[in-house]
Coordinates of C-alpha atoms in Angstrom, one line a residue:
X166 CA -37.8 -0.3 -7.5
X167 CA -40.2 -2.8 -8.7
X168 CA -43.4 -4.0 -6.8
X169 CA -44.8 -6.4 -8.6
X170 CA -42.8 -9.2 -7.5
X171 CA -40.8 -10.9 -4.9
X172 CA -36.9 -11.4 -5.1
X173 CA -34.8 -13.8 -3.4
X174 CA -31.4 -13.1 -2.7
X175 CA -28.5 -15.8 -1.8
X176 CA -25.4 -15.2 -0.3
X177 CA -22.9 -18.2 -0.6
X178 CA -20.4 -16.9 1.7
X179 CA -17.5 -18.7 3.7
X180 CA -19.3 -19.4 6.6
X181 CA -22.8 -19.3 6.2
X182 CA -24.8 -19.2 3.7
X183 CA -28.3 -17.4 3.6
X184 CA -31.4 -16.9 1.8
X185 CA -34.0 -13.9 2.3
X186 CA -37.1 -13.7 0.6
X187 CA -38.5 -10.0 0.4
X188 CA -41.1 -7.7 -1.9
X189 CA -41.9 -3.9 -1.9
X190 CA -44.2 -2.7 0.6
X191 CA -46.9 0.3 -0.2
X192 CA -44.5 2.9 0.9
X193 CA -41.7 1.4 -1.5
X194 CA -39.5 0.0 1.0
X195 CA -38.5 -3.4 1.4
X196 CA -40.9 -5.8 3.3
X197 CA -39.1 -9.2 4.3
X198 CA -41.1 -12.3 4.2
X199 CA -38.5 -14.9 4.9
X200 CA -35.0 -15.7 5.1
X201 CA -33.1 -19.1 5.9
X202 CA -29.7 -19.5 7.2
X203 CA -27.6 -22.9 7.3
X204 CA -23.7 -23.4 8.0
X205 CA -21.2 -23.2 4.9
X206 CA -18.3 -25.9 4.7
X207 CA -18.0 -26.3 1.5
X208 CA -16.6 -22.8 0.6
X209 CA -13.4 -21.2 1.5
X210 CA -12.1 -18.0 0.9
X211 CA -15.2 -16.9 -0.9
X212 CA -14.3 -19.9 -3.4
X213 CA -16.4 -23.4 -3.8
X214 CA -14.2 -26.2 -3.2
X215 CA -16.2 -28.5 -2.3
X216 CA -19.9 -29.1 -4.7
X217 CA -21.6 -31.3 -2.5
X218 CA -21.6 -30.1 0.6
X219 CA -22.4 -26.2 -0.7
X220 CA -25.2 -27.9 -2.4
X221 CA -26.4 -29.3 1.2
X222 CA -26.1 -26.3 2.4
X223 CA -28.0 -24.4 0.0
X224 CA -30.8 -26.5 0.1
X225 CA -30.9 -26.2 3.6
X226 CA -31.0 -22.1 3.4
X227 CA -33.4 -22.3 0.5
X228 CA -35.9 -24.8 2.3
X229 CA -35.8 -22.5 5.7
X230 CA -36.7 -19.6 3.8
X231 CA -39.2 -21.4 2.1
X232 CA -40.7 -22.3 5.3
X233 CA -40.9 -19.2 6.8
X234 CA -41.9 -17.2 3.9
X235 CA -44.3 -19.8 2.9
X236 CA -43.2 -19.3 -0.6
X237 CA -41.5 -21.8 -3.0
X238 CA -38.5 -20.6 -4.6
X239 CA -37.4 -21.4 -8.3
X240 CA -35.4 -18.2 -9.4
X241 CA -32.7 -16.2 -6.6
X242 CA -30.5 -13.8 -7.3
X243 CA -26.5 -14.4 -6.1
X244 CA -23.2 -12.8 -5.5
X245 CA -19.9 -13.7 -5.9
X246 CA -16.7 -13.2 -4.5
X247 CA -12.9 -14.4 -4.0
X248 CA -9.3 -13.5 -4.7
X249 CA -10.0 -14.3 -8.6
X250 CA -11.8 -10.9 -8.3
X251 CA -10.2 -8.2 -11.0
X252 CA -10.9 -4.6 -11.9
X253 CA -9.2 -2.6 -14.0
X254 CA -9.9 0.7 -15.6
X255 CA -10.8 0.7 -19.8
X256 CA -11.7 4.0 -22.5
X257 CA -14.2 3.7 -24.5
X258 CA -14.9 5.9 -28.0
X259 CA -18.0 5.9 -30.3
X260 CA -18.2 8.1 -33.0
X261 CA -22.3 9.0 -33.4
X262 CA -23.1 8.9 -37.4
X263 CA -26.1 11.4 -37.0
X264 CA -23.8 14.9 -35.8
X265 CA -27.4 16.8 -35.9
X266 CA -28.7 14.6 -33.5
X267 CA -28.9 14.9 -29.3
X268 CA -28.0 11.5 -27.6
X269 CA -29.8 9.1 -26.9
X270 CA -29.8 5.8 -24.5
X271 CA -28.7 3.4 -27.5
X272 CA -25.7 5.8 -28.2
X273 CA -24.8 4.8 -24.8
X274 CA -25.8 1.3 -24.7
X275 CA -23.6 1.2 -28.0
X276 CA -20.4 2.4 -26.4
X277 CA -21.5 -0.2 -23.3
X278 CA -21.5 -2.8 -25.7
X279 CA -18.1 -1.9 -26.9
X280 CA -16.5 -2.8 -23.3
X281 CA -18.4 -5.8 -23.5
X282 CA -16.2 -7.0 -25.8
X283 CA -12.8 -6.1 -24.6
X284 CA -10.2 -9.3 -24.1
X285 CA -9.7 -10.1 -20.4
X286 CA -7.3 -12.5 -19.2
X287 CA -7.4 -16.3 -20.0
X288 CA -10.3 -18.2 -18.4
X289 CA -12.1 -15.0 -17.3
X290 CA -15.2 -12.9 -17.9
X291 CA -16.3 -9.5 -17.5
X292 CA -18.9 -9.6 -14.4
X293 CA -19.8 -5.9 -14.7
X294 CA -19.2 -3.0 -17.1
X295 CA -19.4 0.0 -14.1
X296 CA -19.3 3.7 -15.9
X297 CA -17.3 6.7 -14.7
X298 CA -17.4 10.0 -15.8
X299 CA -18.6 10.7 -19.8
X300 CA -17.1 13.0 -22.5
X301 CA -19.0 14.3 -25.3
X302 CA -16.6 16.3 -27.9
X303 CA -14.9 18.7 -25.7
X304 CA -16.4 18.3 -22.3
X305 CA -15.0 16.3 -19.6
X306 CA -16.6 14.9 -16.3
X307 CA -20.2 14.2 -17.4
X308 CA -22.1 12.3 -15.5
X309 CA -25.0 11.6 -17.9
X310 CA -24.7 12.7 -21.3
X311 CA -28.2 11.4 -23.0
X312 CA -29.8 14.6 -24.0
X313 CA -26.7 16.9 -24.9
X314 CA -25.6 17.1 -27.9
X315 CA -22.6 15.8 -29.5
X316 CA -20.5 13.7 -32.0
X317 CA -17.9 11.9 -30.1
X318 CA -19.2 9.7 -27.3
X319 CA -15.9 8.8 -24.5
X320 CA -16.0 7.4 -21.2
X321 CA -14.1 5.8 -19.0
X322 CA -15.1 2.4 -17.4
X323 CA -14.7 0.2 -14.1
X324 CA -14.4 -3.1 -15.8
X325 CA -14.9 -6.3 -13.1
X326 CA -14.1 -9.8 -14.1
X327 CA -14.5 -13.4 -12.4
X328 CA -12.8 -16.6 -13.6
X329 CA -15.0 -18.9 -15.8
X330 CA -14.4 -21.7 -13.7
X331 CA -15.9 -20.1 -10.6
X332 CA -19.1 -18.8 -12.3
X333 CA -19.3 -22.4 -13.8
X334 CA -19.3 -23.9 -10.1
X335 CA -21.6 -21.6 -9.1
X336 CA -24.1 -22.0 -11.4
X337 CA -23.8 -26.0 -11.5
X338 CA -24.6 -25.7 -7.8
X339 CA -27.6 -23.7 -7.8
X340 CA -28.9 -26.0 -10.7
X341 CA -28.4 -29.3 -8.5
X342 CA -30.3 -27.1 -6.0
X343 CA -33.4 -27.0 -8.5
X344 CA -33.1 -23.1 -8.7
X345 CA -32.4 -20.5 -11.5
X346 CA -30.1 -17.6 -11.5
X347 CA -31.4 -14.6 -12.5
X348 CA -28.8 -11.9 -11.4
X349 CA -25.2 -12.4 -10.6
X350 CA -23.5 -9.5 -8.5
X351 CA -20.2 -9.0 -7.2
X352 CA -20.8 -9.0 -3.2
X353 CA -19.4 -5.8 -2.4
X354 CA -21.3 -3.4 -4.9
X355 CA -24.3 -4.9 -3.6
X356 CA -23.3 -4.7 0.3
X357 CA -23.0 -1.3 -0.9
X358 CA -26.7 -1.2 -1.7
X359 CA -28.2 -2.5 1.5
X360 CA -26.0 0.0 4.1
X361 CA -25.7 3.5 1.8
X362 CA -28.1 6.4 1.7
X363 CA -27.3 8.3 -2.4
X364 CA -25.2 11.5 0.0
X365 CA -22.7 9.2 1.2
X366 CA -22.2 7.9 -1.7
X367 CA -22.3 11.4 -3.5
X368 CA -19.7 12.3 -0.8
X369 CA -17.0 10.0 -0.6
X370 CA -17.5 6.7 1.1
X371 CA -15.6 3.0 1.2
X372 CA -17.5 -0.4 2.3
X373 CA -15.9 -2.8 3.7
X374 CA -17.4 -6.2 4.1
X375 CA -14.9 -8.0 6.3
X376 CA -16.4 -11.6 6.2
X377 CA -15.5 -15.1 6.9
X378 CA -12.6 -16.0 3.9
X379 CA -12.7 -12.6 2.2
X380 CA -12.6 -8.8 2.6
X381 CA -14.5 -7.1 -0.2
X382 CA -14.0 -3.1 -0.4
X383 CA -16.0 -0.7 -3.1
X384 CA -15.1 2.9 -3.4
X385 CA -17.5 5.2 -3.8
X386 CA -17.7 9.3 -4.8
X387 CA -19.8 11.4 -6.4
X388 CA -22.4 9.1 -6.4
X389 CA -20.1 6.6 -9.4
X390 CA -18.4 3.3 -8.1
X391 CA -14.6 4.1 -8.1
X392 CA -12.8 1.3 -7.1
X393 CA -13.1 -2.6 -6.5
X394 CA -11.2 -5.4 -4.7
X395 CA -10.9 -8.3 -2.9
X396 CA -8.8 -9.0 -0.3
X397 CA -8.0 -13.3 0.4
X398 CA -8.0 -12.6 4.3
X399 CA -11.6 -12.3 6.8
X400 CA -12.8 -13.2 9.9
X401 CA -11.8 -17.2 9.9
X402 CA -7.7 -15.8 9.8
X403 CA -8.4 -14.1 13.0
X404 CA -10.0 -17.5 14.5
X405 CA -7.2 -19.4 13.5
X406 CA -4.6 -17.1 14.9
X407 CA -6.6 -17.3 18.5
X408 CA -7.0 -21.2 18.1
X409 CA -2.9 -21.4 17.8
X410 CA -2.1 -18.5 20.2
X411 CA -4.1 -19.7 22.9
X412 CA -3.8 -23.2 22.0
X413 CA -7.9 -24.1 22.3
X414 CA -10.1 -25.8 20.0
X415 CA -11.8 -23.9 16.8
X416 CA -15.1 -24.0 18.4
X417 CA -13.7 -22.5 21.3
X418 CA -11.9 -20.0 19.4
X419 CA -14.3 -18.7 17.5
X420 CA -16.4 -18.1 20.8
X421 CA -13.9 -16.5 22.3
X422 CA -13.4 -13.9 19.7
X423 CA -17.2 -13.4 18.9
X424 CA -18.1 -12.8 23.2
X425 CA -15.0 -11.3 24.5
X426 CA -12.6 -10.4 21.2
X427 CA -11.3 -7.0 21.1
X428 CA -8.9 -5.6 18.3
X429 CA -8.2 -2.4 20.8
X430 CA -5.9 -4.5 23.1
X431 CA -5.4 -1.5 25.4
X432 CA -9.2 -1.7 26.1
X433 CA -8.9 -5.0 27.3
X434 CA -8.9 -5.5 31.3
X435 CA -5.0 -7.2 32.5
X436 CA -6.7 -8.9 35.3
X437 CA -9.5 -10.7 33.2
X438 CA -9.9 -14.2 32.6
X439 CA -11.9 -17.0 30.9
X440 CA -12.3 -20.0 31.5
X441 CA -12.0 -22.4 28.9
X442 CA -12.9 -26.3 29.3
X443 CA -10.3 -28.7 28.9
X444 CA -9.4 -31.6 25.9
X445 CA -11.4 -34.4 27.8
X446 CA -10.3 -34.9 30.9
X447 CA -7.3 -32.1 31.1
X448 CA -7.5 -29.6 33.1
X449 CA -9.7 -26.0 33.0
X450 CA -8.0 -23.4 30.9
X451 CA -7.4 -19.9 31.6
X452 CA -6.8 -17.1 28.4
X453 CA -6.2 -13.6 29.6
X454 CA -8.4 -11.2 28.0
X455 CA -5.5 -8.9 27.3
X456 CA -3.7 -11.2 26.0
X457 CA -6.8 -12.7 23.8
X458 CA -7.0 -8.9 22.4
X459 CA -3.3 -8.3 21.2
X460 CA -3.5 -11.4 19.1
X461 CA -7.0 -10.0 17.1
X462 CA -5.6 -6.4 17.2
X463 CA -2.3 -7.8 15.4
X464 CA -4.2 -9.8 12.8
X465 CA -6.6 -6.8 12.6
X466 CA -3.9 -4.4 12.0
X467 CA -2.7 -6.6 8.8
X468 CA -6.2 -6.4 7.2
X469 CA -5.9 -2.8 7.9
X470 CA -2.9 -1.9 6.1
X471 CA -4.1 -4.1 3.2
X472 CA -7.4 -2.2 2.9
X473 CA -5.3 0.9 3.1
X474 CA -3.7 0.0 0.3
X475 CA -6.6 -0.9 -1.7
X476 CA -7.8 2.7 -0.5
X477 CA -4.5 4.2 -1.8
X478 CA -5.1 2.7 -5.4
X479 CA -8.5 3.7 -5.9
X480 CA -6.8 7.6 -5.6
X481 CA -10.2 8.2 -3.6
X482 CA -8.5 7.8 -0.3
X483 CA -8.3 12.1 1.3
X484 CA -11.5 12.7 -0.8
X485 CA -13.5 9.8 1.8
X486 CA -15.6 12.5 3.3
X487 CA -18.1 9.9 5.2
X488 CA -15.1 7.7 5.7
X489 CA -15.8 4.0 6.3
X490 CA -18.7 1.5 6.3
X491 CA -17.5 -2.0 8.3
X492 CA -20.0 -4.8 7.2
X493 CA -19.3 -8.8 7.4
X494 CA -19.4 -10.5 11.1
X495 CA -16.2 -9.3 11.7
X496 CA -17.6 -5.8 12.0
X497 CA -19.3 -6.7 15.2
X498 CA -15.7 -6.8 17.0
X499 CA -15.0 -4.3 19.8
X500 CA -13.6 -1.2 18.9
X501 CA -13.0 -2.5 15.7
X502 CA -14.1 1.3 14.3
X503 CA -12.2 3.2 16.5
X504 CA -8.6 0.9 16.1
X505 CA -9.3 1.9 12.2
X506 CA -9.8 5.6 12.9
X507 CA -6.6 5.4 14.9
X508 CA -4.4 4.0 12.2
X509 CA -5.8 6.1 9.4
X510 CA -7.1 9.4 10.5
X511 CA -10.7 8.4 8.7
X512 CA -13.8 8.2 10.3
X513 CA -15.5 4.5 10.4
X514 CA -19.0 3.3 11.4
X515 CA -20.7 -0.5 11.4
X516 CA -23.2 -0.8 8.4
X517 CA -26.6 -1.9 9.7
X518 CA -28.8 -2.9 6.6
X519 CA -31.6 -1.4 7.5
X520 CA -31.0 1.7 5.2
X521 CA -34.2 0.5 2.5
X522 CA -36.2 -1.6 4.8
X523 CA -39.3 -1.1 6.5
X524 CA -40.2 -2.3 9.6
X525 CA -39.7 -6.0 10.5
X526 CA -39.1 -8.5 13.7
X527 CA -36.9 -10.1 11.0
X528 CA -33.5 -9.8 13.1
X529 CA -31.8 -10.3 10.2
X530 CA -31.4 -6.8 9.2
X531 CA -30.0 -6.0 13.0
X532 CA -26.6 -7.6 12.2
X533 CA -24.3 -6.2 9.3
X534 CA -23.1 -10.0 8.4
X535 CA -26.1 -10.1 6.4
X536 CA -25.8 -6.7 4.6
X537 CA -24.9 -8.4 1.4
X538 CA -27.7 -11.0 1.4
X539 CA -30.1 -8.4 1.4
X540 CA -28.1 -6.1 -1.2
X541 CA -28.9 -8.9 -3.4
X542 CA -32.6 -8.5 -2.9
X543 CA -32.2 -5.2 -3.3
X544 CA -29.8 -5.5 -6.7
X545 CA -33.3 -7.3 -8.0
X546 CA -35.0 -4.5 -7.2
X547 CA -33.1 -1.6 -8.7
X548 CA -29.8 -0.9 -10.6
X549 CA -26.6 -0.7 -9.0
X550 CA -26.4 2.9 -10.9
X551 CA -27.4 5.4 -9.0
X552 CA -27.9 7.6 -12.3
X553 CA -30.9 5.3 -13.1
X554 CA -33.3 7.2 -10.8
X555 CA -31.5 10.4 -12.4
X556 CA -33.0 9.5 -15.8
X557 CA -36.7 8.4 -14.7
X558 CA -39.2 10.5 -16.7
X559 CA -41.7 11.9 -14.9
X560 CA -44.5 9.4 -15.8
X561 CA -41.7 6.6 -14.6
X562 CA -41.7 8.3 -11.0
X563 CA -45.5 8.9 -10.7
X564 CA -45.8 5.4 -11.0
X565 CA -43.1 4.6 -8.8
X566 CA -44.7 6.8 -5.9
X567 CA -48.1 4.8 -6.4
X568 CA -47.2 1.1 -5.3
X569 CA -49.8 -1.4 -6.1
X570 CA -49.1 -4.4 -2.9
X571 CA -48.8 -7.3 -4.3
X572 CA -51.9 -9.8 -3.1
X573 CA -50.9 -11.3 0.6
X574 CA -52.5 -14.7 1.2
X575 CA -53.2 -15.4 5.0
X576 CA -50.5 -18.1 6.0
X577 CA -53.2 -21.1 7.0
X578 CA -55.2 -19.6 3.3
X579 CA -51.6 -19.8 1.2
X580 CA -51.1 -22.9 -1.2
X581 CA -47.4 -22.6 -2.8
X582 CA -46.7 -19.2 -4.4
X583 CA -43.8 -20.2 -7.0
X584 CA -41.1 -16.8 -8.1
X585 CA -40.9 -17.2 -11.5
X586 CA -38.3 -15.1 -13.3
X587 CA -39.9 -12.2 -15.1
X588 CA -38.5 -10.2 -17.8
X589 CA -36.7 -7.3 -16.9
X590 CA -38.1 -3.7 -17.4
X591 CA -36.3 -0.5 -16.4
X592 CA -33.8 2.3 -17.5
X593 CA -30.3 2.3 -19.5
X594 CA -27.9 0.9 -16.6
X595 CA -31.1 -2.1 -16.0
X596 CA -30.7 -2.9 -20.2
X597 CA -26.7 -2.9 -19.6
X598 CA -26.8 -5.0 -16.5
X599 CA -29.3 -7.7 -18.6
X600 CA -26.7 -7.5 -21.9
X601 CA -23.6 -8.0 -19.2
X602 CA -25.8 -11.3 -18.2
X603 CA -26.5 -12.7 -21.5
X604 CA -22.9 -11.7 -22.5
X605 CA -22.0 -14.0 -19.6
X606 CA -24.4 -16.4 -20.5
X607 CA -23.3 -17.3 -23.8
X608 CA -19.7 -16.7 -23.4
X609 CA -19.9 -19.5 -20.9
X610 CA -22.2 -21.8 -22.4
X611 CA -19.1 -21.7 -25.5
X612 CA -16.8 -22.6 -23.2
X613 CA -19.1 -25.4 -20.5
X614 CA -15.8 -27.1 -21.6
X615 CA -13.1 -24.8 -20.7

């Protein structure tokens, strides 16, 4: 990680959006000095529909976080998400010139920016370039081949794309906002970030992020990100299901599945009862709490076999050895864990994003709905390549392991401390991540007018 300055993330979600502002402490975890968090209604289905009001709202997250953090923010870092979400599996070959020679970062960087240039579908981009396993002449399954030596360079890629149109509103919101993007990440790899230790992920792992409008899955095993997807379904499908099947208002519904919900109906009392007030001056009414749980447990069970599917086509599914991660509000439903390890025979736990962080009254990293907010903050801080820490040389990790704290102001001493974006300095996967940015860049500045 870096500790010589502070990164914002902002997660532009469905139904909230939020803002945390956060540096490296002296024992190199993450220190939280802010966040914000303001309603979303300009978004649906992980998708900006609406300019204006997301705008309102961002301000609003940006200027809480500001407040608390006493800090004014120019430059965040973002994620997206939504059902125009693709991944898709590509080979790559390069043919080194120098046979005599080991190999080196640019050898790889080269056959990264190969992929960089493949065609994607009309009115898309390529978000992320994510490697697999390497070959080098004869030898299959390397994880890292700079330093071997070898004349033809393979791998195979994880290749992630997002329509033009939706990096384009994202972008012209933020800048109507008065801020700067400097990283943009797909929401689950960084959700993956904020709730994973590196032996989960070296054994076989799956995140799922079940918020608002979406459910975002990333597969990981040994220690490489496998598998991708978005699912068009979240929390807000179960809320409307209660709103129609007990006939109450969306306010109500919502509260009802929040406090009592349960997506293991055969938890659920048969002789409970709540009381729900009346349209105006109509009488008090009564939802069973069974009856309340058999609606979420038959929405629930949908999601389910759509995430089982995703699971399926990642081919990663029997080798899960730490099973599930739930993230997302929607993780905080009863026995939401144990209906899952029911259906599928794999184990499932709720993602807390406390995994990097030190220690904080912030209550923000007590509830998994913000695990991809601070992912983001953490994507600012590190690569989203584990292999990066792999390839440190030892003078890199010395200097890691002596953090200088970056000067703290007492709050009545602080004037405005302004983020300003700073370049980038790290290893291989860092330089790839910065060329995927200004590929994205430029590619969309030539077509502002798609």
């Amino acid at each position: 990680m870096q500790d010589d300055k502070i990164v914002v993330g902002l997660d532009i979600g469905t139904t909230k959006i939020c803002a945390i502002v956060s540096r490296v402490d002296t024992y190199g975890n993450l220190e939280i000095l802010g966040s914000g968090v303001s309603s979303s209604e300009g978004v649906k289905e992980g998708s900006i529909n609406n300019l204006t009001k997301t705008v309102s709202a961002i301000r609003q997250a940006v200027k809480k976080a500001e407040e608390s953090s006493n800090i004014s923010i120019n430059v965040v870092n973002v994620g997206i998400s939504g059902k125009h979400i693709r991944c898709f599996e590509q080979r790559g070959s390069y043919t080194r010139p120098h046979h005599d020679a080991i190999i080196s970062v640019e050898d790889v960087e080269r056959l990264f920016d190969d992929q960089l240039k493949t065609v994607t579908s009309p009115g898309t981009d390529i978000l992320h370039v994510l490697p697999q396993y390497f070959s080098v002449d004869y030898e299959n399954n390397v994880k890292d081949p700079v330093g071997m030596a070898g004349v033809k360079l393979e791998a195979d890629f994880q290749l992630v794309t997002a329509e033009i149109n939706e990096i384009k509103k994202i972008r012209n919101c933020l800048e109507q906002a008065g801020l700067e993007i400097e990283g943009l990440y797909l929401d689950p790899l960084v959700t993956g970030l904020a709730t994973l230790n590196k032996e989960e992920k070296e054994a076989g792992v799956a995140v799922i992020d079940i918020g608002g409008g979406t459910t975002d899955i990333v597969v990981y095993y040994d220690g490489i990100v496998r598998h991708t997807a978005v699912i068009p379904f979240g929390g807000n499908i179960i809320t409307s299901d209660i709103r129609h099947g007990c006939s109450v208002m969306p306010s109500h519904a919502e509260t009802l599945k929040v406090k009592f919900g349960k997506a293991l109906a055969e938890t659920a009392s048969d002789y409970e009862y709540i009381s729900i007030p009346g349209f105006r001056n109509m009488e008090t009414k009564e939802i069973s709490l069974k009856n309340l749980s058999y609606i979420i447990e038959a929405r629930v069970e949908e999601i389910f076999d759509l995430i089982l599917m995703e699971l399926e086509n990642s081919g990663f599914k029997d080798k899960l050895s730490c099973g599930v991660v739930f993230t997302g509000g929607s993780a905080l439903l009863k026995d939401i864990c144990k209906l899952f390890s029911y259906r599928t025979g794999l184990d499932a736990r709720i993602g807390y994003p406390n995994e990097y962080v030190g220690k904080t009254q912030d209550e923000i990293i007590k509830n998994p709905k913000y695990a991809t907010c601070l992912g983001l903050v953490l994507a600012g801080f590190r690569s989203l390549d584990d292999r990066d820490e792999d390839r440190l040389e030892p003078q890199a990790v010395e200097e890691k392991q002596h953090h200088q704290e970056i000067p703290y102001v007492p709050m009545e001493e602080k004037s405005s401390i302004h983020i300003e974006k700073e370049e980038r300095k790290g290893t291989i996967f860092d330089k790839i991540l910065d060329k995927t940015k200004q590929f994205l860049k430029d590619d969309f500045d030539d077509k502002s007018n798609y």
